[in-house]
């Protein structure tokens, strides 16, 4: 089949206590797997099954809603597992820190803007740091939409994303999205984020 569930580069327990092992396991093996399975089913043997996920997302307005939901879900989670990790958090350095300072005045102001975007996304969705040209912007999208989609209000290349669907935090944090987001900063893999800036 065209798309496959990527392996995690760390154990489900690796992000404890910030993101619990049970949430990680269900999120990866059930939720992400379902997006992959449903994306493959939606694409069947059609011409789009041979295209890259980036090309599919860039043309999403021409494709069925099942491809939008599940293709977005597959891309978004694949990115999410990479931009979080163990032995992470703290502050970004180098070119990434400079770029955040240039675009948001300070790292703290960037973090506040990103957290606000994640807190104010009503219902299920994602908050993003995206690169458009030489500019960095914070935005958010509903459901499994993302800034690579041709229908996105704010377009760009995702550099960092956070899943604010309740399935990402409900077991440990219940309705307390704010506590999940505070914990999220302890698992951001800034080296991986910096790679996406280049
Ligand atoms: Mn999710």
JSON list of C-alpha atoms and ligand atoms in Angstrom, two decimals:
[
{"chain": "A", "resi": 1, "resn": "UNK", "atom": "CA", "xyz": [0.00, 0.00, 0.00]},
{"chain": "A", "resi": 2, "resn": "UNK", "atom": "CA", "xyz": [1.00, 3.55, -0.62]},
{"chain": "A", "resi": 3, "resn": "UNK", "atom": "CA", "xyz": [1.19, 4.90, 2.91]},
{"chain": "A", "resi": 4, "resn": "UNK", "atom": "CA", "xyz": [2.43, 3.21, 6.07]},
{"chain": "A", "resi": 5, "resn": "UNK", "atom": "CA", "xyz": [2.45, 4.01, 9.77]},
{"chain": "A", "resi": 6, "resn": "UNK", "atom": "CA", "xyz": [5.93, 5.35, 10.59]},
{"chain": "A", "resi": 7, "resn": "UNK", "atom": "CA", "xyz": [7.77, 3.81, 13.53]},
{"chain": "A", "resi": 8, "resn": "UNK", "atom": "CA", "xyz": [8.40, 6.08, 16.50]},
{"chain": "A", "resi": 9, "resn": "UNK", "atom": "CA", "xyz": [12.04, 6.92, 17.17]},
{"chain": "A", "resi": 10, "resn": "UNK", "atom": "CA", "xyz": [11.51, 6.35, 20.92]},
{"chain": "A", "resi": 11, "resn": "UNK", "atom": "CA", "xyz": [9.49, 4.22, 23.34]},
{"chain": "A", "resi": 12, "resn": "UNK", "atom": "CA", "xyz": [5.89, 5.04, 24.30]},
{"chain": "A", "resi": 13, "resn": "UNK", "atom": "CA", "xyz": [7.18, 5.60, 27.86]},
{"chain": "A", "resi": 14, "resn": "UNK", "atom": "CA", "xyz": [9.91, 8.02, 26.72]},
{"chain": "A", "resi": 15, "resn": "UNK", "atom": "CA", "xyz": [7.89, 11.21, 27.12]},
{"chain": "A", "resi": 16, "resn": "UNK", "atom": "CA", "xyz": [6.72, 10.48, 30.67]},
{"chain": "A", "resi": 17, "resn": "UNK", "atom": "CA", "xyz": [5.67, 12.31, 32.77]},
{"chain": "A", "resi": 18, "resn": "UNK", "atom": "CA", "xyz": [4.78, 15.01, 30.24]},
{"chain": "A", "resi": 19, "resn": "UNK", "atom": "CA", "xyz": [2.90, 12.76, 27.80]},
{"chain": "A", "resi": 20, "resn": "UNK", "atom": "CA", "xyz": [1.93, 9.40, 29.28]},
{"chain": "A", "resi": 21, "resn": "UNK", "atom": "CA", "xyz": [2.74, 6.05, 27.67]},
{"chain": "A", "resi": 22, "resn": "UNK", "atom": "CA", "xyz": [-0.88, 4.92, 27.29]},
{"chain": "A", "resi": 23, "resn": "UNK", "atom": "CA", "xyz": [-1.80, 8.09, 25.41]},
{"chain": "A", "resi": 24, "resn": "UNK", "atom": "CA", "xyz": [1.24, 7.71, 23.15]},
{"chain": "A", "resi": 25, "resn": "UNK", "atom": "CA", "xyz": [0.48, 4.07, 22.40]},
{"chain": "A", "resi": 26, "resn": "UNK", "atom": "CA", "xyz": [-3.21, 4.61, 21.59]},
{"chain": "A", "resi": 27, "resn": "UNK", "atom": "CA", "xyz": [-2.44, 7.79, 19.66]},
{"chain": "A", "resi": 28, "resn": "UNK", "atom": "CA", "xyz": [0.14, 6.05, 17.48]},
{"chain": "A", "resi": 29, "resn": "UNK", "atom": "CA", "xyz": [-1.26, 2.52, 17.06]},
{"chain": "A", "resi": 30, "resn": "UNK", "atom": "CA", "xyz": [-4.97, 3.41, 16.91]},
{"chain": "A", "resi": 31, "resn": "UNK", "atom": "CA", "xyz": [-5.49, 7.01, 15.82]},
{"chain": "A", "resi": 32, "resn": "UNK", "atom": "CA", "xyz": [-2.57, 7.44, 13.44]},
{"chain": "A", "resi": 33, "resn": "UNK", "atom": "CA", "xyz": [-3.00, 3.90, 12.09]},
{"chain": "A", "resi": 34, "resn": "UNK", "atom": "CA", "xyz": [-6.65, 4.66, 11.32]},
{"chain": "A", "resi": 35, "resn": "UNK", "atom": "CA", "xyz": [-5.68, 7.77, 9.31]},
{"chain": "A", "resi": 36, "resn": "UNK", "atom": "CA", "xyz": [-3.21, 5.68, 7.29]},
{"chain": "A", "resi": 37, "resn": "UNK", "atom": "CA", "xyz": [-5.70, 2.86, 6.67]},
{"chain": "A", "resi": 38, "resn": "UNK", "atom": "CA", "xyz": [-8.51, 5.24, 5.75]},
{"chain": "A", "resi": 39, "resn": "UNK", "atom": "CA", "xyz": [-6.22, 7.33, 3.50]},
{"chain": "A", "resi": 40, "resn": "UNK", "atom": "CA", "xyz": [-5.18, 4.22, 1.58]},
{"chain": "A", "resi": 41, "resn": "UNK", "atom": "CA", "xyz": [-8.82, 3.14, 1.28]},
{"chain": "A", "resi": 42, "resn": "UNK", "atom": "CA", "xyz": [-9.90, 6.60, 0.10]},
{"chain": "A", "resi": 43, "resn": "UNK", "atom": "CA", "xyz": [-7.17, 6.71, -2.54]},
{"chain": "A", "resi": 44, "resn": "UNK", "atom": "CA", "xyz": [-7.78, 3.08, -3.58]},
{"chain": "A", "resi": 45, "resn": "UNK", "atom": "CA", "xyz": [-5.89, 2.42, -6.86]},
{"chain": "A", "resi": 46, "resn": "UNK", "atom": "CA", "xyz": [-6.60, 5.87, -8.30]},
{"chain": "A", "resi": 47, "resn": "UNK", "atom": "CA", "xyz": [-3.98, 8.16, -9.82]},
{"chain": "A", "resi": 48, "resn": "UNK", "atom": "CA", "xyz": [-3.49, 10.05, -6.52]},
{"chain": "A", "resi": 49, "resn": "UNK", "atom": "CA", "xyz": [-2.34, 6.86, -4.75]},
{"chain": "A", "resi": 50, "resn": "UNK", "atom": "CA", "xyz": [0.97, 7.22, -6.61]},
{"chain": "A", "resi": 51, "resn": "UNK", "atom": "CA", "xyz": [1.56, 10.84, -5.51]},
{"chain": "A", "resi": 52, "resn": "UNK", "atom": "CA", "xyz": [3.47, 12.12, -2.50]},
{"chain": "A", "resi": 53, "resn": "UNK", "atom": "CA", "xyz": [1.58, 13.28, 0.55]},
{"chain": "A", "resi": 54, "resn": "UNK", "atom": "CA", "xyz": [2.82, 16.85, -0.10]},
{"chain": "A", "resi": 55, "resn": "UNK", "atom": "CA", "xyz": [1.37, 16.82, -3.61]},
{"chain": "A", "resi": 56, "resn": "UNK", "atom": "CA", "xyz": [-1.92, 15.40, -2.35]},
{"chain": "A", "resi": 57, "resn": "UNK", "atom": "CA", "xyz": [-2.19, 18.12, 0.33]},
{"chain": "A", "resi": 58, "resn": "UNK", "atom": "CA", "xyz": [-1.34, 20.90, -2.16]},
{"chain": "A", "resi": 59, "resn": "UNK", "atom": "CA", "xyz": [-4.30, 19.76, -4.31]},
{"chain": "A", "resi": 60, "resn": "UNK", "atom": "CA", "xyz": [-6.69, 18.83, -1.52]},
{"chain": "A", "resi": 61, "resn": "UNK", "atom": "CA", "xyz": [-9.56, 20.99, -2.81]},
{"chain": "A", "resi": 62, "resn": "UNK", "atom": "CA", "xyz": [-9.86, 18.62, -5.80]},
{"chain": "A", "resi": 63, "resn": "UNK", "atom": "CA", "xyz": [-10.03, 15.47, -3.65]},
{"chain": "A", "resi": 64, "resn": "UNK", "atom": "CA", "xyz": [-12.75, 13.83, -1.53]},
{"chain": "A", "resi": 65, "resn": "UNK", "atom": "CA", "xyz": [-13.17, 14.92, 2.08]},
{"chain": "A", "resi": 66, "resn": "UNK", "atom": "CA", "xyz": [-11.94, 11.49, 3.27]},
{"chain": "A", "resi": 67, "resn": "UNK", "atom": "CA", "xyz": [-8.56, 12.24, 1.69]},
{"chain": "A", "resi": 68, "resn": "UNK", "atom": "CA", "xyz": [-8.50, 15.69, 3.32]},
{"chain": "A", "resi": 69, "resn": "UNK", "atom": "CA", "xyz": [-9.26, 14.26, 6.78]},
{"chain": "A", "resi": 70, "resn": "UNK", "atom": "CA", "xyz": [-7.04, 11.18, 6.62]},
{"chain": "A", "resi": 71, "resn": "UNK", "atom": "CA", "xyz": [-4.23, 12.56, 4.46]},
{"chain": "A", "resi": 72, "resn": "UNK", "atom": "CA", "xyz": [-4.02, 15.53, 6.81]},
{"chain": "A", "resi": 73, "resn": "UNK", "atom": "CA", "xyz": [-4.15, 13.16, 9.78]},
{"chain": "A", "resi": 74, "resn": "UNK", "atom": "CA", "xyz": [-1.30, 11.07, 8.40]},
{"chain": "A", "resi": 75, "resn": "UNK", "atom": "CA", "xyz": [0.92, 14.06, 7.57]},
{"chain": "A", "resi": 76, "resn": "UNK", "atom": "CA", "xyz": [0.20, 15.89, 10.84]},
{"chain": "A", "resi": 77, "resn": "UNK", "atom": "CA", "xyz": [0.93, 12.94, 13.12]},
{"chain": "A", "resi": 78, "resn": "UNK", "atom": "CA", "xyz": [4.06, 11.95, 11.17]},
{"chain": "A", "resi": 79, "resn": "UNK", "atom": "CA", "xyz": [5.39, 15.46, 11.80]},
{"chain": "A", "resi": 80, "resn": "UNK", "atom": "CA", "xyz": [4.23, 15.51, 15.42]},
{"chain": "A", "resi": 81, "resn": "UNK", "atom": "CA", "xyz": [6.14, 12.33, 16.40]},
{"chain": "A", "resi": 82, "resn": "UNK", "atom": "CA", "xyz": [9.31, 13.89, 15.03]},
{"chain": "A", "resi": 83, "resn": "UNK", "atom": "CA", "xyz": [9.10, 17.34, 16.59]},
{"chain": "A", "resi": 84, "resn": "UNK", "atom": "CA", "xyz": [8.59, 15.84, 20.05]},
{"chain": "A", "resi": 85, "resn": "UNK", "atom": "CA", "xyz": [10.93, 13.45, 21.81]},
{"chain": "A", "resi": 86, "resn": "UNK", "atom": "CA", "xyz": [12.77, 12.47, 24.97]},
{"chain": "A", "resi": 87, "resn": "UNK", "atom": "CA", "xyz": [15.60, 14.56, 26.46]},
{"chain": "A", "resi": 88, "resn": "UNK", "atom": "CA", "xyz": [14.10, 17.60, 24.77]},
{"chain": "A", "resi": 89, "resn": "UNK", "atom": "CA", "xyz": [12.46, 20.89, 25.70]},
{"chain": "A", "resi": 90, "resn": "UNK", "atom": "CA", "xyz": [14.38, 23.90, 26.95]},
{"chain": "A", "resi": 91, "resn": "UNK", "atom": "CA", "xyz": [15.27, 26.66, 24.55]},
{"chain": "A", "resi": 92, "resn": "UNK", "atom": "CA", "xyz": [16.05, 26.59, 20.84]},
{"chain": "A", "resi": 93, "resn": "UNK", "atom": "CA", "xyz": [19.48, 27.81, 19.80]},
{"chain": "A", "resi": 94, "resn": "UNK", "atom": "CA", "xyz": [21.33, 29.18, 16.79]},
{"chain": "A", "resi": 95, "resn": "UNK", "atom": "CA", "xyz": [19.51, 30.15, 13.60]},
{"chain": "A", "resi": 96, "resn": "UNK", "atom": "CA", "xyz": [16.15, 28.97, 14.93]},
{"chain": "A", "resi": 97, "resn": "UNK", "atom": "CA", "xyz": [16.35, 31.15, 18.04]},
{"chain": "A", "resi": 98, "resn": "UNK", "atom": "CA", "xyz": [17.45, 34.11, 15.90]},
{"chain": "A", "resi": 99, "resn": "UNK", "atom": "CA", "xyz": [14.56, 33.56, 13.51]},
{"chain": "A", "resi": 100, "resn": "UNK", "atom": "CA", "xyz": [12.06, 33.38, 16.39]},
{"chain": "A", "resi": 101, "resn": "UNK", "atom": "CA", "xyz": [13.50, 36.56, 17.91]},
{"chain": "A", "resi": 102, "resn": "UNK", "atom": "CA", "xyz": [13.32, 38.33, 14.54]},
{"chain": "A", "resi": 103, "resn": "UNK", "atom": "CA", "xyz": [9.71, 37.30, 13.83]},
{"chain": "A", "resi": 104, "resn": "UNK", "atom": "CA", "xyz": [8.20, 37.42, 17.32]},
{"chain": "A", "resi": 105, "resn": "UNK", "atom": "CA", "xyz": [10.57, 39.79, 19.24]},
{"chain": "A", "resi": 106, "resn": "UNK", "atom": "CA", "xyz": [11.48, 37.05, 21.72]},
{"chain": "A", "resi": 107, "resn": "UNK", "atom": "CA", "xyz": [11.21, 33.32, 22.34]},
{"chain": "A", "resi": 108, "resn": "UNK", "atom": "CA", "xyz": [8.71, 34.00, 25.14]},
{"chain": "A", "resi": 109, "resn": "UNK", "atom": "CA", "xyz": [6.45, 36.00, 22.80]},
{"chain": "A", "resi": 110, "resn": "UNK", "atom": "CA", "xyz": [6.60, 33.23, 20.22]},
{"chain": "A", "resi": 111, "resn": "UNK", "atom": "CA", "xyz": [5.70, 30.66, 22.87]},
{"chain": "A", "resi": 112, "resn": "UNK", "atom": "CA", "xyz": [2.78, 32.81, 24.06]},
{"chain": "A", "resi": 113, "resn": "UNK", "atom": "CA", "xyz": [1.47, 33.27, 20.51]},
{"chain": "A", "resi": 114, "resn": "UNK", "atom": "CA", "xyz": [1.73, 29.54, 19.78]},
{"chain": "A", "resi": 115, "resn": "UNK", "atom": "CA", "xyz": [0.05, 28.60, 23.07]},
{"chain": "A", "resi": 116, "resn": "UNK", "atom": "CA", "xyz": [-2.74, 31.13, 22.44]},
{"chain": "A", "resi": 117, "resn": "UNK", "atom": "CA", "xyz": [-3.31, 29.70, 18.95]},
{"chain": "A", "resi": 118, "resn": "UNK", "atom": "CA", "xyz": [-3.51, 26.20, 20.47]},
{"chain": "A", "resi": 119, "resn": "UNK", "atom": "CA", "xyz": [-5.81, 27.29, 23.34]},
{"chain": "A", "resi": 120, "resn": "UNK", "atom": "CA", "xyz": [-8.20, 29.25, 21.12]},
{"chain": "A", "resi": 121, "resn": "UNK", "atom": "CA", "xyz": [-8.57, 26.59, 18.42]},
{"chain": "A", "resi": 122, "resn": "UNK", "atom": "CA", "xyz": [-12.20, 25.64, 19.13]},
{"chain": "A", "resi": 123, "resn": "UNK", "atom": "CA", "xyz": [-12.83, 21.90, 19.16]},
{"chain": "A", "resi": 124, "resn": "UNK", "atom": "CA", "xyz": [-10.31, 19.63, 17.46]},
{"chain": "A", "resi": 125, "resn": "UNK", "atom": "CA", "xyz": [-7.33, 20.83, 15.46]},
{"chain": "A", "resi": 126, "resn": "UNK", "atom": "CA", "xyz": [-3.70, 21.85, 15.42]},
{"chain": "A", "resi": 127, "resn": "UNK", "atom": "CA", "xyz": [-1.53, 24.89, 16.15]},
{"chain": "A", "resi": 128, "resn": "UNK", "atom": "CA", "xyz": [1.44, 25.52, 13.90]},
{"chain": "A", "resi": 129, "resn": "UNK", "atom": "CA", "xyz": [4.64, 27.42, 13.44]},
{"chain": "A", "resi": 130, "resn": "UNK", "atom": "CA", "xyz": [5.03, 27.76, 9.67]},
{"chain": "A", "resi": 131, "resn": "UNK", "atom": "CA", "xyz": [7.63, 29.13, 7.32]},
{"chain": "A", "resi": 132, "resn": "UNK", "atom": "CA", "xyz": [6.44, 31.23, 4.39]},
{"chain": "A", "resi": 133, "resn": "UNK", "atom": "CA", "xyz": [9.34, 32.64, 2.41]},
{"chain": "A", "resi": 134, "resn": "UNK", "atom": "CA", "xyz": [11.69, 34.11, 5.01]},
{"chain": "A", "resi": 135, "resn": "UNK", "atom": "CA", "xyz": [8.91, 34.70, 7.48]},
{"chain": "A", "resi": 136, "resn": "UNK", "atom": "CA", "xyz": [7.73, 32.59, 10.41]},
{"chain": "A", "resi": 137, "resn": "UNK", "atom": "CA", "xyz": [4.07, 32.71, 11.39]},
{"chain": "A", "resi": 138, "resn": "UNK", "atom": "CA", "xyz": [1.86, 31.11, 14.02]},
{"chain": "A", "resi": 139, "resn": "UNK", "atom": "CA", "xyz": [-1.49, 29.77, 12.89]},
{"chain": "A", "resi": 140, "resn": "UNK", "atom": "CA", "xyz": [-3.99, 27.03, 13.66]},
{"chain": "A", "resi": 141, "resn": "UNK", "atom": "CA", "xyz": [-6.22, 24.74, 11.61]},
{"chain": "A", "resi": 142, "resn": "UNK", "atom": "CA", "xyz": [-9.43, 22.81, 12.36]},
{"chain": "A", "resi": 143, "resn": "UNK", "atom": "CA", "xyz": [-9.75, 19.01, 12.31]},
{"chain": "A", "resi": 144, "resn": "UNK", "atom": "CA", "xyz": [-6.80, 17.47, 10.38]},
{"chain": "A", "resi": 145, "resn": "UNK", "atom": "CA", "xyz": [-6.28, 20.41, 8.03]},
{"chain": "A", "resi": 146, "resn": "UNK", "atom": "CA", "xyz": [-2.78, 21.87, 7.78]},
{"chain": "A", "resi": 147, "resn": "UNK", "atom": "CA", "xyz": [-0.94, 24.83, 6.21]},
{"chain": "A", "resi": 148, "resn": "UNK", "atom": "CA", "xyz": [0.24, 22.75, 3.21]},
{"chain": "A", "resi": 149, "resn": "UNK", "atom": "CA", "xyz": [-3.35, 22.40, 1.99]},
{"chain": "A", "resi": 150, "resn": "UNK", "atom": "CA", "xyz": [-4.50, 24.65, -0.83]},
{"chain": "A", "resi": 151, "resn": "UNK", "atom": "CA", "xyz": [-7.58, 25.51, 1.23]},
{"chain": "A", "resi": 152, "resn": "UNK", "atom": "CA", "xyz": [-5.57, 26.73, 4.27]},
{"chain": "A", "resi": 153, "resn": "UNK", "atom": "CA", "xyz": [-6.15, 30.33, 5.39]},
{"chain": "A", "resi": 154, "resn": "UNK", "atom": "CA", "xyz": [-2.47, 30.71, 6.29]},
{"chain": "A", "resi": 155, "resn": "UNK", "atom": "CA", "xyz": [-0.21, 28.67, 4.04]},
{"chain": "A", "resi": 156, "resn": "UNK", "atom": "CA", "xyz": [3.36, 27.63, 4.69]},
{"chain": "A", "resi": 157, "resn": "UNK", "atom": "CA", "xyz": [5.69, 24.78, 5.52]},
{"chain": "A", "resi": 158, "resn": "UNK", "atom": "CA", "xyz": [5.02, 23.38, 9.00]},
{"chain": "A", "resi": 159, "resn": "UNK", "atom": "CA", "xyz": [8.06, 23.73, 11.26]},
{"chain": "A", "resi": 160, "resn": "UNK", "atom": "CA", "xyz": [6.38, 22.82, 14.57]},
{"chain": "A", "resi": 161, "resn": "UNK", "atom": "CA", "xyz": [2.88, 21.54, 15.26]},
{"chain": "A", "resi": 162, "resn": "UNK", "atom": "CA", "xyz": [0.87, 20.51, 18.29]},
{"chain": "A", "resi": 163, "resn": "UNK", "atom": "CA", "xyz": [-2.15, 18.23, 18.26]},
{"chain": "A", "resi": 164, "resn": "UNK", "atom": "CA", "xyz": [-4.98, 19.72, 20.34]},
{"chain": "A", "resi": 165, "resn": "UNK", "atom": "CA", "xyz": [-7.52, 16.97, 19.70]},
{"chain": "A", "resi": 166, "resn": "UNK", "atom": "CA", "xyz": [-8.71, 15.67, 23.08]},
{"chain": "A", "resi": 167, "resn": "UNK", "atom": "CA", "xyz": [-7.32, 12.20, 22.20]},
{"chain": "A", "resi": 168, "resn": "UNK", "atom": "CA", "xyz": [-3.84, 13.77, 22.50]},
{"chain": "A", "resi": 169, "resn": "UNK", "atom": "CA", "xyz": [-4.28, 14.60, 26.20]},
{"chain": "A", "resi": 170, "resn": "UNK", "atom": "CA", "xyz": [-7.57, 13.43, 27.69]},
{"chain": "A", "resi": 171, "resn": "UNK", "atom": "CA", "xyz": [-6.31, 10.34, 29.59]},
{"chain": "A", "resi": 172, "resn": "UNK", "atom": "CA", "xyz": [-3.77, 12.35, 31.60]},
{"chain": "A", "resi": 173, "resn": "UNK", "atom": "CA", "xyz": [-5.09, 15.91, 31.52]},
{"chain": "A", "resi": 174, "resn": "UNK", "atom": "CA", "xyz": [-8.86, 15.39, 30.91]},
{"chain": "A", "resi": 175, "resn": "UNK", "atom": "CA", "xyz": [-10.23, 18.79, 29.84]},
{"chain": "A", "resi": 176, "resn": "UNK", "atom": "CA", "xyz": [-7.12, 20.74, 30.89]},
{"chain": "A", "resi": 177, "resn": "UNK", "atom": "CA", "xyz": [-5.66, 21.63, 27.51]},
{"chain": "A", "resi": 178, "resn": "UNK", "atom": "CA", "xyz": [-3.60, 24.37, 29.18]},
{"chain": "A", "resi": 179, "resn": "UNK", "atom": "CA", "xyz": [-1.72, 21.83, 31.32]},
{"chain": "A", "resi": 180, "resn": "UNK", "atom": "CA", "xyz": [-1.06, 19.61, 28.30]},
{"chain": "A", "resi": 181, "resn": "UNK", "atom": "CA", "xyz": [0.32, 22.60, 26.40]},
{"chain": "A", "resi": 182, "resn": "UNK", "atom": "CA", "xyz": [2.54, 23.59, 29.34]},
{"chain": "A", "resi": 183, "resn": "UNK", "atom": "CA", "xyz": [3.89, 20.01, 29.36]},
{"chain": "A", "resi": 184, "resn": "UNK", "atom": "CA", "xyz": [4.33, 20.04, 25.57]},
{"chain": "A", "resi": 185, "resn": "UNK", "atom": "CA", "xyz": [7.20, 22.54, 25.80]},
{"chain": "A", "resi": 186, "resn": "UNK", "atom": "CA", "xyz": [9.18, 19.95, 27.81]},
{"chain": "A", "resi": 187, "resn": "UNK", "atom": "CA", "xyz": [9.16, 17.52, 24.89]},
{"chain": "A", "resi": 188, "resn": "UNK", "atom": "CA", "xyz": [9.75, 19.81, 21.89]},
{"chain": "A", "resi": 189, "resn": "UNK", "atom": "CA", "xyz": [12.75, 18.50, 19.94]},
{"chain": "A", "resi": 190, "resn": "UNK", "atom": "CA", "xyz": [14.27, 21.82, 18.84]},
{"chain": "A", "resi": 191, "resn": "UNK", "atom": "CA", "xyz": [16.97, 20.11, 16.77]},
{"chain": "A", "resi": 192, "resn": "UNK", "atom": "CA", "xyz": [14.25, 18.54, 14.63]},
{"chain": "A", "resi": 193, "resn": "UNK", "atom": "CA", "xyz": [12.35, 21.84, 14.43]},
{"chain": "A", "resi": 194, "resn": "UNK", "atom": "CA", "xyz": [15.56, 23.62, 13.33]},
{"chain": "A", "resi": 195, "resn": "UNK", "atom": "CA", "xyz": [16.06, 21.08, 10.50]},
{"chain": "A", "resi": 196, "resn": "UNK", "atom": "CA", "xyz": [12.69, 22.09, 9.07]},
{"chain": "A", "resi": 197, "resn": "UNK", "atom": "CA", "xyz": [13.73, 25.72, 8.95]},
{"chain": "A", "resi": 198, "resn": "UNK", "atom": "CA", "xyz": [16.46, 25.09, 6.38]},
{"chain": "B", "resi": 1, "resn": "LIG", "atom": "MN1", "xyz": [-3.97, 13.07, 17.11]}
]
